[in-house]
Short mmCIF file of C-alpha atoms in Angstrom, two decimals:
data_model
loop_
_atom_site.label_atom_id
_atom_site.label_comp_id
_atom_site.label_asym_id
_atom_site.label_seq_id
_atom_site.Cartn_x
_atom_site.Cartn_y
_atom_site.Cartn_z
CA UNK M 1 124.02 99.96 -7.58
CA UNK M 2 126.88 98.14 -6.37
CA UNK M 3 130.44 98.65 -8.78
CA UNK M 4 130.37 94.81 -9.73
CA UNK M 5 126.37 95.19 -10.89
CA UNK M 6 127.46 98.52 -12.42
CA UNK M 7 130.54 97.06 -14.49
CA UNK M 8 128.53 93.91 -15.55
CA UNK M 9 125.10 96.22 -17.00
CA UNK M 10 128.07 98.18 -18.72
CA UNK M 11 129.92 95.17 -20.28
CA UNK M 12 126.75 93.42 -20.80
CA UNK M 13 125.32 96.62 -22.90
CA UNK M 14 128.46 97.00 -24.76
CA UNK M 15 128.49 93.24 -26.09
CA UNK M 16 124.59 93.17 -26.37
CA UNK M 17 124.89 96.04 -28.94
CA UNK M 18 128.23 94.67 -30.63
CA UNK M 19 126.36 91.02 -31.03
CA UNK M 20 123.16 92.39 -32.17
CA UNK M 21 124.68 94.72 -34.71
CA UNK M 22 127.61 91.99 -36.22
CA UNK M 23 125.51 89.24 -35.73
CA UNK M 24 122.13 90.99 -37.72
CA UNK M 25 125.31 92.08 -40.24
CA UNK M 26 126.30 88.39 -40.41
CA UNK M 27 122.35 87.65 -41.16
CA UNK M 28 122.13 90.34 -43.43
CA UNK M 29 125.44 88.95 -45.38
CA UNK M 30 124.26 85.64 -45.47
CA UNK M 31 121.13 87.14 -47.48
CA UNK M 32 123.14 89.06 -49.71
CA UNK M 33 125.00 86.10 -50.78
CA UNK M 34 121.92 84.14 -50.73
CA UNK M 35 119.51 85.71 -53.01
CA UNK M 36 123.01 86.82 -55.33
CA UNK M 37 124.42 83.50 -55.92
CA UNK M 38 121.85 80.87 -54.85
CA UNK M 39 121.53 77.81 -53.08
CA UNK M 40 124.22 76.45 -54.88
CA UNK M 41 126.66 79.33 -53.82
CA UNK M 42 125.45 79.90 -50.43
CA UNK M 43 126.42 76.14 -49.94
CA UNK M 44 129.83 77.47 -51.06
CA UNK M 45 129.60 80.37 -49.00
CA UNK M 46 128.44 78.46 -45.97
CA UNK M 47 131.47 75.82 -46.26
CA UNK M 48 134.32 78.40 -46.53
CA UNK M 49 133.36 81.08 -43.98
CA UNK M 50 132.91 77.93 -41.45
CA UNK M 51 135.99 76.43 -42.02
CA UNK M 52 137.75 80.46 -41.91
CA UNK M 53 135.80 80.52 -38.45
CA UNK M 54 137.95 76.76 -37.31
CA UNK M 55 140.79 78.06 -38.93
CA UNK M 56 140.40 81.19 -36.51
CA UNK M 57 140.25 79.17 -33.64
CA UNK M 58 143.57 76.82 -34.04
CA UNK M 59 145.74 80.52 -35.23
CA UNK M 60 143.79 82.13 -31.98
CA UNK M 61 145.68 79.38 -29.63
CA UNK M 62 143.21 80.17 -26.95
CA UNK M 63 144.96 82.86 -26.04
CA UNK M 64 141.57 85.54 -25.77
CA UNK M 65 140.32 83.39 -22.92
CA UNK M 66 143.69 83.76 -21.13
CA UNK M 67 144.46 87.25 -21.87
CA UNK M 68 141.38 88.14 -20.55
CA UNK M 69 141.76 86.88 -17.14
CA UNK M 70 145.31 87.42 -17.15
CA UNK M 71 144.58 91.16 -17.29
CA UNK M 72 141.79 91.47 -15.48
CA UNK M 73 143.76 89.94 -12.62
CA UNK M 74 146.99 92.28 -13.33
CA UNK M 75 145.72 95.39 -15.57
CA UNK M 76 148.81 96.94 -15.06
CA UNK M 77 150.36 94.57 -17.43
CA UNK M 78 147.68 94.58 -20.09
CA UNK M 79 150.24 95.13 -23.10
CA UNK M 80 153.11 92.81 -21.73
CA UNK M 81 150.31 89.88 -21.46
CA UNK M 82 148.54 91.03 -24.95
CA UNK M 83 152.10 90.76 -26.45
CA UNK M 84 152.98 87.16 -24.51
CA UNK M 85 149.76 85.75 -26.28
CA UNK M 86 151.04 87.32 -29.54
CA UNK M 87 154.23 85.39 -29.10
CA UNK M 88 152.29 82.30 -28.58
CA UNK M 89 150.03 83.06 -32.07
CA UNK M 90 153.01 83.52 -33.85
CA UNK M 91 154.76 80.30 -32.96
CA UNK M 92 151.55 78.72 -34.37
CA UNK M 93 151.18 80.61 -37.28
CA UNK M 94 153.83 79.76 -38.90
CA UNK M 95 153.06 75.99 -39.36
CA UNK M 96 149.04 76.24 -39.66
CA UNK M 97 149.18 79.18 -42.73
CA UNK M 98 150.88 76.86 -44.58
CA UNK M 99 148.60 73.87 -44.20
CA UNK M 100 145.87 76.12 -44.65
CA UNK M 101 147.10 76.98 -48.06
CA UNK M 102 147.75 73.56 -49.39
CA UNK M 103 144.85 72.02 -47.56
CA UNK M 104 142.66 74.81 -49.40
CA UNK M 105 144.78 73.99 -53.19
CA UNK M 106 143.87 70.33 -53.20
CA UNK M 107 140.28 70.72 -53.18
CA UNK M 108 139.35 70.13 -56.65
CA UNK M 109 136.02 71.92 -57.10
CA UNK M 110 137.26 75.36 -58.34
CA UNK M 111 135.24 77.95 -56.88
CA UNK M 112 135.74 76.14 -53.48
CA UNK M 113 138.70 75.94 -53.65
CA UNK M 114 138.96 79.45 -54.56
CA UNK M 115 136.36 80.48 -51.72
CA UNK M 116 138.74 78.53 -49.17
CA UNK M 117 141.74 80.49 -50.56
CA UNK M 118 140.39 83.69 -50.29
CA UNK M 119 139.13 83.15 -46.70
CA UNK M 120 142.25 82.26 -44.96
CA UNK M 121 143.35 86.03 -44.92
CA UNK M 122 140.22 86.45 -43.14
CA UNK M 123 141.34 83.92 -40.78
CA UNK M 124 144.25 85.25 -40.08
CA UNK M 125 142.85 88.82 -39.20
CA UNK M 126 139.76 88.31 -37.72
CA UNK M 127 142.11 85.73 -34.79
CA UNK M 128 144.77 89.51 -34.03
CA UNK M 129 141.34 91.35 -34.29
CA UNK M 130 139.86 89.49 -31.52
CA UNK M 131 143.10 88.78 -29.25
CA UNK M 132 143.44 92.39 -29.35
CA UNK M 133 140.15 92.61 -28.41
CA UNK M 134 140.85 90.55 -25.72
CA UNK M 135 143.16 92.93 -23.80
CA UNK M 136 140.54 95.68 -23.52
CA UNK M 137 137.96 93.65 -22.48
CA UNK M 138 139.97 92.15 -19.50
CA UNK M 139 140.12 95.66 -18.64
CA UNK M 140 136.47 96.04 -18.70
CA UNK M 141 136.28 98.21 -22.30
CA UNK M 142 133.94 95.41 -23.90
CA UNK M 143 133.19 98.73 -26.32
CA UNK M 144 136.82 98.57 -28.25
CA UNK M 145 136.09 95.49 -30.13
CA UNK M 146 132.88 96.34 -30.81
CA UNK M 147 133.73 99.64 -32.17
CA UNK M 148 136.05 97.46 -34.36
CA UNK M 149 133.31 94.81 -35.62
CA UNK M 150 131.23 97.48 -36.41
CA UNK M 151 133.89 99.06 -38.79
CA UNK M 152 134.18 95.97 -40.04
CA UNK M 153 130.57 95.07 -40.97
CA UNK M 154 130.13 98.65 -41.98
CA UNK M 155 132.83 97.70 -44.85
CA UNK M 156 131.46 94.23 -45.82
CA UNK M 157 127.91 94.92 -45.97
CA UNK M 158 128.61 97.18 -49.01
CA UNK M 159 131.31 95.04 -50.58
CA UNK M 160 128.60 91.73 -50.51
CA UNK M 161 126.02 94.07 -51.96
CA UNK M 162 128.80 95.50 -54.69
CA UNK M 163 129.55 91.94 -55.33
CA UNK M 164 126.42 90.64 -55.70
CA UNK M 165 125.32 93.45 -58.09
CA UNK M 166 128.47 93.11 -60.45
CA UNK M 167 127.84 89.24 -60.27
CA UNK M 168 131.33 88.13 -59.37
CA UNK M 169 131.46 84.52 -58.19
CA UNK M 170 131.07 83.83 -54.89
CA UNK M 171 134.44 83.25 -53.94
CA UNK M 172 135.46 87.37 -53.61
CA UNK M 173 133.15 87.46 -50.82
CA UNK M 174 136.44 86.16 -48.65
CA UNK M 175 138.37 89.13 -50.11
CA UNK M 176 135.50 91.60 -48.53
CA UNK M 177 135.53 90.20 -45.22
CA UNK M 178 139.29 90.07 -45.52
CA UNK M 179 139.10 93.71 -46.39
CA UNK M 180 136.68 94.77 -43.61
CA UNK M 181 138.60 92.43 -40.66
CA UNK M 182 141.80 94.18 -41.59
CA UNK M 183 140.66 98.14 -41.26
CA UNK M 184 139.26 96.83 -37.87
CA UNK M 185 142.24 95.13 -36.60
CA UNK M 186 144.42 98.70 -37.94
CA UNK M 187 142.06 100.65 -35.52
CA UNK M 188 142.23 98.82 -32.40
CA UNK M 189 145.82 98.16 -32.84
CA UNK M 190 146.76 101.84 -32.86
CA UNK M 191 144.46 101.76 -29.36
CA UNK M 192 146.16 99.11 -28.09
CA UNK M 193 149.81 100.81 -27.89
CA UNK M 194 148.80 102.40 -25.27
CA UNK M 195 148.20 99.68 -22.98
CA UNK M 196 150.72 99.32 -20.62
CA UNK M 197 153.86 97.38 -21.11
CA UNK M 198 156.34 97.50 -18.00
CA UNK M 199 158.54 94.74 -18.99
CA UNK M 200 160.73 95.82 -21.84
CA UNK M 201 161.40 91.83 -23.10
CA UNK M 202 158.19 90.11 -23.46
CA UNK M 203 160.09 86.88 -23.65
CA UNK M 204 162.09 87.17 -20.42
CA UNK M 205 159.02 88.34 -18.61
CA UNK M 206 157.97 86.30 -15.66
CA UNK M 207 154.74 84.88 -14.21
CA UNK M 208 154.14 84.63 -10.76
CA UNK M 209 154.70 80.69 -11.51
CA UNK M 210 158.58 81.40 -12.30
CA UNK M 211 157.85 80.96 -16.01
CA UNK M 212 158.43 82.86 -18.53
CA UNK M 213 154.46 84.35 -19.44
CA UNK M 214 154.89 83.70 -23.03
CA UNK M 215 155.47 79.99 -22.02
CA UNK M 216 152.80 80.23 -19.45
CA UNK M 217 150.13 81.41 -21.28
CA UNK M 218 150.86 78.48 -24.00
CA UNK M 219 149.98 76.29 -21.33
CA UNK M 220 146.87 78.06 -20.74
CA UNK M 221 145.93 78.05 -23.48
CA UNK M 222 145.46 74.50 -24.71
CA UNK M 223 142.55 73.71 -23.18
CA UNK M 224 141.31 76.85 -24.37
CA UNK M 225 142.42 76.19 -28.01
CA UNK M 226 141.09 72.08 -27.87
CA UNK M 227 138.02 73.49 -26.21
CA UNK M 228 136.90 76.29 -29.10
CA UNK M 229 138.00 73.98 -31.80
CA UNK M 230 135.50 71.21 -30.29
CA UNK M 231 133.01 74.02 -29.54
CA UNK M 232 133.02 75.45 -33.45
CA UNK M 233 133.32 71.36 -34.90
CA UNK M 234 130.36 70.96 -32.72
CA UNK M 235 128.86 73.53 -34.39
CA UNK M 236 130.24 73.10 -38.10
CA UNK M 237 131.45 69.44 -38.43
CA UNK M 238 127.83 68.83 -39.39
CA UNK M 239 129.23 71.01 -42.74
CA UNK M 240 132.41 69.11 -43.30
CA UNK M 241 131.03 66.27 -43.12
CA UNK M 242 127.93 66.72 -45.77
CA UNK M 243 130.59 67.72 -48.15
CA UNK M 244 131.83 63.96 -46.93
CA UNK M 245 129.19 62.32 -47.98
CA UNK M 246 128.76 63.95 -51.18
CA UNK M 247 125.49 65.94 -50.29
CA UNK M 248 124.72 68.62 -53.30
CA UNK M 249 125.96 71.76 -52.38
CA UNK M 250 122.27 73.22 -52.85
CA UNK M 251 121.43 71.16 -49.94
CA UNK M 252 124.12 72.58 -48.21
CA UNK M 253 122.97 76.03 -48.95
CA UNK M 254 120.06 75.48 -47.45
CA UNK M 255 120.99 73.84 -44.52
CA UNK M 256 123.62 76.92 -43.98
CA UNK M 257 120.74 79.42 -44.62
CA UNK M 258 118.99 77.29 -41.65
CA UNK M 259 122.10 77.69 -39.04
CA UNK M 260 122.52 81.23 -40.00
CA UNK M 261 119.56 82.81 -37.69
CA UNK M 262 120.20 79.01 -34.75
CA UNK M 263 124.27 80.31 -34.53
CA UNK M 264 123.35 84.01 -34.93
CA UNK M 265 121.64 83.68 -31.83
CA UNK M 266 123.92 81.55 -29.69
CA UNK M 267 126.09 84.92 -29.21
CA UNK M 268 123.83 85.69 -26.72
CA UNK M 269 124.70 83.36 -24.48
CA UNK M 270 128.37 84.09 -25.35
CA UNK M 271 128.01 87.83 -25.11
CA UNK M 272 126.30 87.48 -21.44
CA UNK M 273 128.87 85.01 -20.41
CA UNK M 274 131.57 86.93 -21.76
CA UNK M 275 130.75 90.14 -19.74
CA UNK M 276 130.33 88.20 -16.46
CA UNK M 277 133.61 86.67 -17.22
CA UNK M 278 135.58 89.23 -15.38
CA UNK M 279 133.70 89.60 -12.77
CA UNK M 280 133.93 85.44 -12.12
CA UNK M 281 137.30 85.24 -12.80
CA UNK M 282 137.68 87.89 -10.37
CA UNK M 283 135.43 85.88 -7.73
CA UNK M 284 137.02 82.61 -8.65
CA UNK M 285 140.55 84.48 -7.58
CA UNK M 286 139.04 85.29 -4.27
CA UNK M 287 138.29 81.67 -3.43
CA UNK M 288 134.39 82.11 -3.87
CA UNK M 289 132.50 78.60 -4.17
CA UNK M 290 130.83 78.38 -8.10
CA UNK M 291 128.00 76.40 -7.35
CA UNK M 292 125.14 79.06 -7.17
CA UNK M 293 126.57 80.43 -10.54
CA UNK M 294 126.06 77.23 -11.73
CA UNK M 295 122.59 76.58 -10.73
CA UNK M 296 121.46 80.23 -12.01
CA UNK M 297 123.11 79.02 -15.55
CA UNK M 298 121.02 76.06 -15.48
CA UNK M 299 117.58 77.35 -15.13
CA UNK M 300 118.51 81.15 -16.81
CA UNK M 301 120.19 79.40 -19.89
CA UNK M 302 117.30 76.73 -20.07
CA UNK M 303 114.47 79.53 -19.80
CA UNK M 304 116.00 81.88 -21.98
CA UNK M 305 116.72 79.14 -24.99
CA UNK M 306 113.11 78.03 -24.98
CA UNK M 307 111.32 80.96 -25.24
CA UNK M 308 113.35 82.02 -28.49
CA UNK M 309 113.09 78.70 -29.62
CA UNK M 310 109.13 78.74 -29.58
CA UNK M 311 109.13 82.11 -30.64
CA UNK M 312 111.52 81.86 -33.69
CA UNK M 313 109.55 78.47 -34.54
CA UNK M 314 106.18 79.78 -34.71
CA UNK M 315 107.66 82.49 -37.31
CA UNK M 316 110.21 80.23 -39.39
CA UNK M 317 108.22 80.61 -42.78
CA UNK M 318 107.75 83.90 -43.03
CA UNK M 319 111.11 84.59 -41.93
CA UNK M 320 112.97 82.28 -44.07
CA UNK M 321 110.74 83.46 -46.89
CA UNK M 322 111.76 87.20 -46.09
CA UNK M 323 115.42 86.66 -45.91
CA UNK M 324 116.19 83.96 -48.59
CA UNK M 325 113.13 83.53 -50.94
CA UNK M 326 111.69 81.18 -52.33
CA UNK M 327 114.01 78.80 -53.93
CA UNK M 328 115.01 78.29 -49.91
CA UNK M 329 111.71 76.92 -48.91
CA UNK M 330 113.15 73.85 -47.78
CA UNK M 331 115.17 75.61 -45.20
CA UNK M 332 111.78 75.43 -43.56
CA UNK M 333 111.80 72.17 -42.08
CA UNK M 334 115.76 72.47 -41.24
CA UNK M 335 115.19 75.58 -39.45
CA UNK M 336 112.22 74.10 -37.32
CA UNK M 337 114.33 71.16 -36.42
CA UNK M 338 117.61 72.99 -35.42
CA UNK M 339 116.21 75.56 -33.52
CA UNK M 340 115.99 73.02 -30.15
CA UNK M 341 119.54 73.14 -30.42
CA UNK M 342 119.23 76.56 -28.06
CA UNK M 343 117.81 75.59 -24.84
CA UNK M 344 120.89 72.82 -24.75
CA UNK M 345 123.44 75.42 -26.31
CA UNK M 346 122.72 78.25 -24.01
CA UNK M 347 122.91 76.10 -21.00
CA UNK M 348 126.31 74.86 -22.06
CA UNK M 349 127.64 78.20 -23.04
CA UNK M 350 127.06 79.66 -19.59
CA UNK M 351 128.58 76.51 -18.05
CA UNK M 352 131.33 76.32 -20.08
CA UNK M 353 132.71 79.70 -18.75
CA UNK M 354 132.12 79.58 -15.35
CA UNK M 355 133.88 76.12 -15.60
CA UNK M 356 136.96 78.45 -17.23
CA UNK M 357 136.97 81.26 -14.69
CA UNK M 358 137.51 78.79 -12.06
CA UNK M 359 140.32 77.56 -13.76
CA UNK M 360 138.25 74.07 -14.35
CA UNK M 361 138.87 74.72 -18.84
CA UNK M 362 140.08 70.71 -18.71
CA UNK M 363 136.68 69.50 -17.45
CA UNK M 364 134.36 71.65 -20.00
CA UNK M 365 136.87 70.30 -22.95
CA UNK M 366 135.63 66.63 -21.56
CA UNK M 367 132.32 67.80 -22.11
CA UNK M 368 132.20 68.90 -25.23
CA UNK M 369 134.48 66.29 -26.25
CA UNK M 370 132.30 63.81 -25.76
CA UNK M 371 129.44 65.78 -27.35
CA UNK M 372 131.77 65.89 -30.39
CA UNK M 373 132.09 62.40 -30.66
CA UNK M 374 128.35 61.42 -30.25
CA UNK M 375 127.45 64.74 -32.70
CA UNK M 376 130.12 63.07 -35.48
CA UNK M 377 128.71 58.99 -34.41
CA UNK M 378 125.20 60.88 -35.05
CA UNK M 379 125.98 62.40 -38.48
CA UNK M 380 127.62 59.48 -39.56
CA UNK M 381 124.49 57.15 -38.92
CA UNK M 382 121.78 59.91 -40.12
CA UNK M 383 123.37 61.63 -42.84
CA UNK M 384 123.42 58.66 -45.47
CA UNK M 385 119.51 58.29 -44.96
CA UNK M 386 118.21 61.65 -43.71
CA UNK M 387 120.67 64.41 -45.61
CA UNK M 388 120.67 67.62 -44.13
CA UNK M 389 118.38 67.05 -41.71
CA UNK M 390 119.93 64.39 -40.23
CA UNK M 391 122.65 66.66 -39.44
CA UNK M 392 119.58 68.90 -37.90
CA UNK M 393 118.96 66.80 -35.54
CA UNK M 394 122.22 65.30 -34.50
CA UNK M 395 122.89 68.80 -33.29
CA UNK M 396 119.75 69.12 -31.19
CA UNK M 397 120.27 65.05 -29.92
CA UNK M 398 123.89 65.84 -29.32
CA UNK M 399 123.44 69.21 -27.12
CA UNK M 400 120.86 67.68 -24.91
CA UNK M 401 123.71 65.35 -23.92
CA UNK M 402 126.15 68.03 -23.64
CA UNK M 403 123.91 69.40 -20.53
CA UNK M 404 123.72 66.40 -19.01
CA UNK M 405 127.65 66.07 -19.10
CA UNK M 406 128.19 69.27 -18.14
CA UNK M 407 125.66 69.45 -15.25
CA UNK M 408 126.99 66.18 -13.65
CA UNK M 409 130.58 67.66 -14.45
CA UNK M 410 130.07 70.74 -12.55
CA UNK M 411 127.59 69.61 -9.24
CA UNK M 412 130.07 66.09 -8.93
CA UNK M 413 134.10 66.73 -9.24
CA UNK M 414 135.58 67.10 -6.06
CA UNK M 415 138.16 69.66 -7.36
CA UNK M 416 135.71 71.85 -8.40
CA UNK M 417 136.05 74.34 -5.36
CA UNK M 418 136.68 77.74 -6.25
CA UNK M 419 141.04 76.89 -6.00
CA UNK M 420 142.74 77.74 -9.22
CA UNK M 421 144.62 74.88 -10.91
CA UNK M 422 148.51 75.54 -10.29
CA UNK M 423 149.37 75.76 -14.45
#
């Protein structure tokens, strides 16, 4: 076995057990909070934790994305670049908190409101968790943050169920995940003093551009940052925008108990791509053409989201029975409806980051710009009639574009050659 199989098995093992345990403790949250509080607050639950997870991408700046190539190109410099990306968070921070708080104190429905509130520390430590993260697995230790998630989940799943069984309102379910994110993020920040740091002044510190790297990876990251904030609106607008249109909250619940298992499983696609990452980045470097990447994305991603698709399908009553009861029988029909969102999803996932490793971020953000746009257009038009499951399937109508984009994207730009863009 070659080094580069033998590092990508190893990554891919590492995040294949991390996603399988967080994601099943996600799953396992969401029917905690479920069968405690009820379609009514799991449509609470469903709308804070999604906008905590948007919130987590504008605070993250892009900045995991960068740090891991960054150090998987220089690993000498792992803490230096961990600590420019830092810098770059910070600067950020200190205008979005804010507007996270006041956005969260002028919704008027109280325990929302509350639920939002109680979230945003969440936000705020789940985004170091994960840059942190971010350093080790640019080094190829995918394990670190999932030793961390798991010390996290292995704190929430007993807070939810303490919750539940005291029958406090739904809204101190943000203080448990708050709780669990931050004795995650203490762990793997003690490990990551020990990465190395040979430049004494972060801030002075140059790139091999002549800029400064704190500066540098700022510019780096904004495609990064527009491109997960489109990526988790694609994914969660739908959310936002039933609350819009005045859509009971119990509908809402339902519809979030139906994207729990549909975004539970996207990680896969994430968690592969993510441990390939590297090893493209690495390739990309080296001046290797992406185009049989590409082609192997197409036909892996679009094989791999149709079998669970049909296989989760033919099981959706039972299973939604199982996890939420009864009074979430019409998370039936959502569920069968959104789950042909993962042929199109895990296509675009594996896309999206080969697009990234060859320094091509700008052209995936076009993609799933425009996928944004026709998912919102979608909604807009459906919701009024359909409800919830017009939301369904804008998602499933929207993705299918998204490969089309992104397949003419990546086999027609002349510029996309294997040459890094110069930042």
């Amino acid at each position: 076995m070659s080094e580069t199989v033998r590092r990508v098995a190893q990554n891919a093992v590492w995040l294949a057990i991390g996603e399988v345990a967080v994601k099943g403790a996600l799953f396992l949250a969401a029917i905690i909070v479920a069968r405690s509080t009820g379609p009514e607050g799991m449509g609470v639950f469903s709308i804070a934790f999604a906008a905590a997870i948007l919130a987590v991408m504008v605070l993250a700046a892009g900045q995991q994305e960068v740090v891991i190539r960054e150090v998987a190109a220089t690993p000498g410099r792992a803490g230096t670049l961990l600590d420019a990306a830092r810098n770059v968070q910070n600067r950020l921070g200190r205008w979005v908190l804010p507007a996270l708080v006041v956005g969260a104190l002028m919704i008027r429905k109280q325990d929302l409101r509350l639920a939002l509130l109680a979230f945003i520390p969440y936000a705020l430590l789940r985004t170091l968790l994960v840059t942190h993260g971010a350093a080790f697995k640019g080094l190829d230790r995918m394990d670190m943050e999932v030793r961390a998630r798991g010390l996290e989940v292995m704190i929430v799943l007993p807070g939810l169920a303490a919750v539940g069984w005291a029958g406090l309102p739904v809204w101190t379910t943000g203080v448990v995940f708050s709780v669990g994110a931050g004795a995650a993020l203490i762990w793997l920040s003690i490990r990551s003093h020990n990465l190395d740091r040979p430049a004494l002044e972060t801030n002075q510190e140059e790139h091999s551009s002549g800029t400064p790297v704190w500066r540098y990876f700022r510019h780096e990251g904004l495609p990064f940052l527009a491109l997960a904030v489109a990526s988790q609106l694609l994914a969660r607008a739908d959310t936002f925008l039933l609350v819009a249109f005045k859509v009971s909250t119990q509908e809402i619940g339902f519809y979030g108990a139906a994207g729990t298992p549909v975004w539970g499983i996207v990680a896969l696609p994430i968690l592969l791509a993510v441990a390939l990452y590297p090893t493209l980045s690495r390739q990309a470097a080296a001046g290797r053409s992406p185009l049989p990447a590409v082609g192997i994305a197409i036909i892996f991603g679009g094989i791999m989201g149709s079998a669970l698709a049909v296989a989760i399908n033919a099981w959706r009553e039972p299973l939604v029975l199982l996890a939420f009861g009864s009074d979430f029988t019409p998370t039936v029909a959502l569920l069968s409806r959104l789950l042909w969102v993962l042929p199109a999803k895990f296509i675009m996932t594996f896309l999206g980051l080969i697009l990234a490793a060859w320094h091509r971020q700008h052209l995936a953000l076009v993609a799933v710009g425009a996928v944004l746009v026709l998912s919102i257009g979608l909604n807009l038009i459906w919701i009024p009639t359909m409800g919830a499951l017009g939301s369904a399937n804008a998602a499933v109508a929207a993705h299918a574009a998204g490969v089309l984009i992104l397949v003419a994207i990546a086999v027609t730009t002349p510029r996309f050659d294997g040459g890094p863009d110069e930042p």
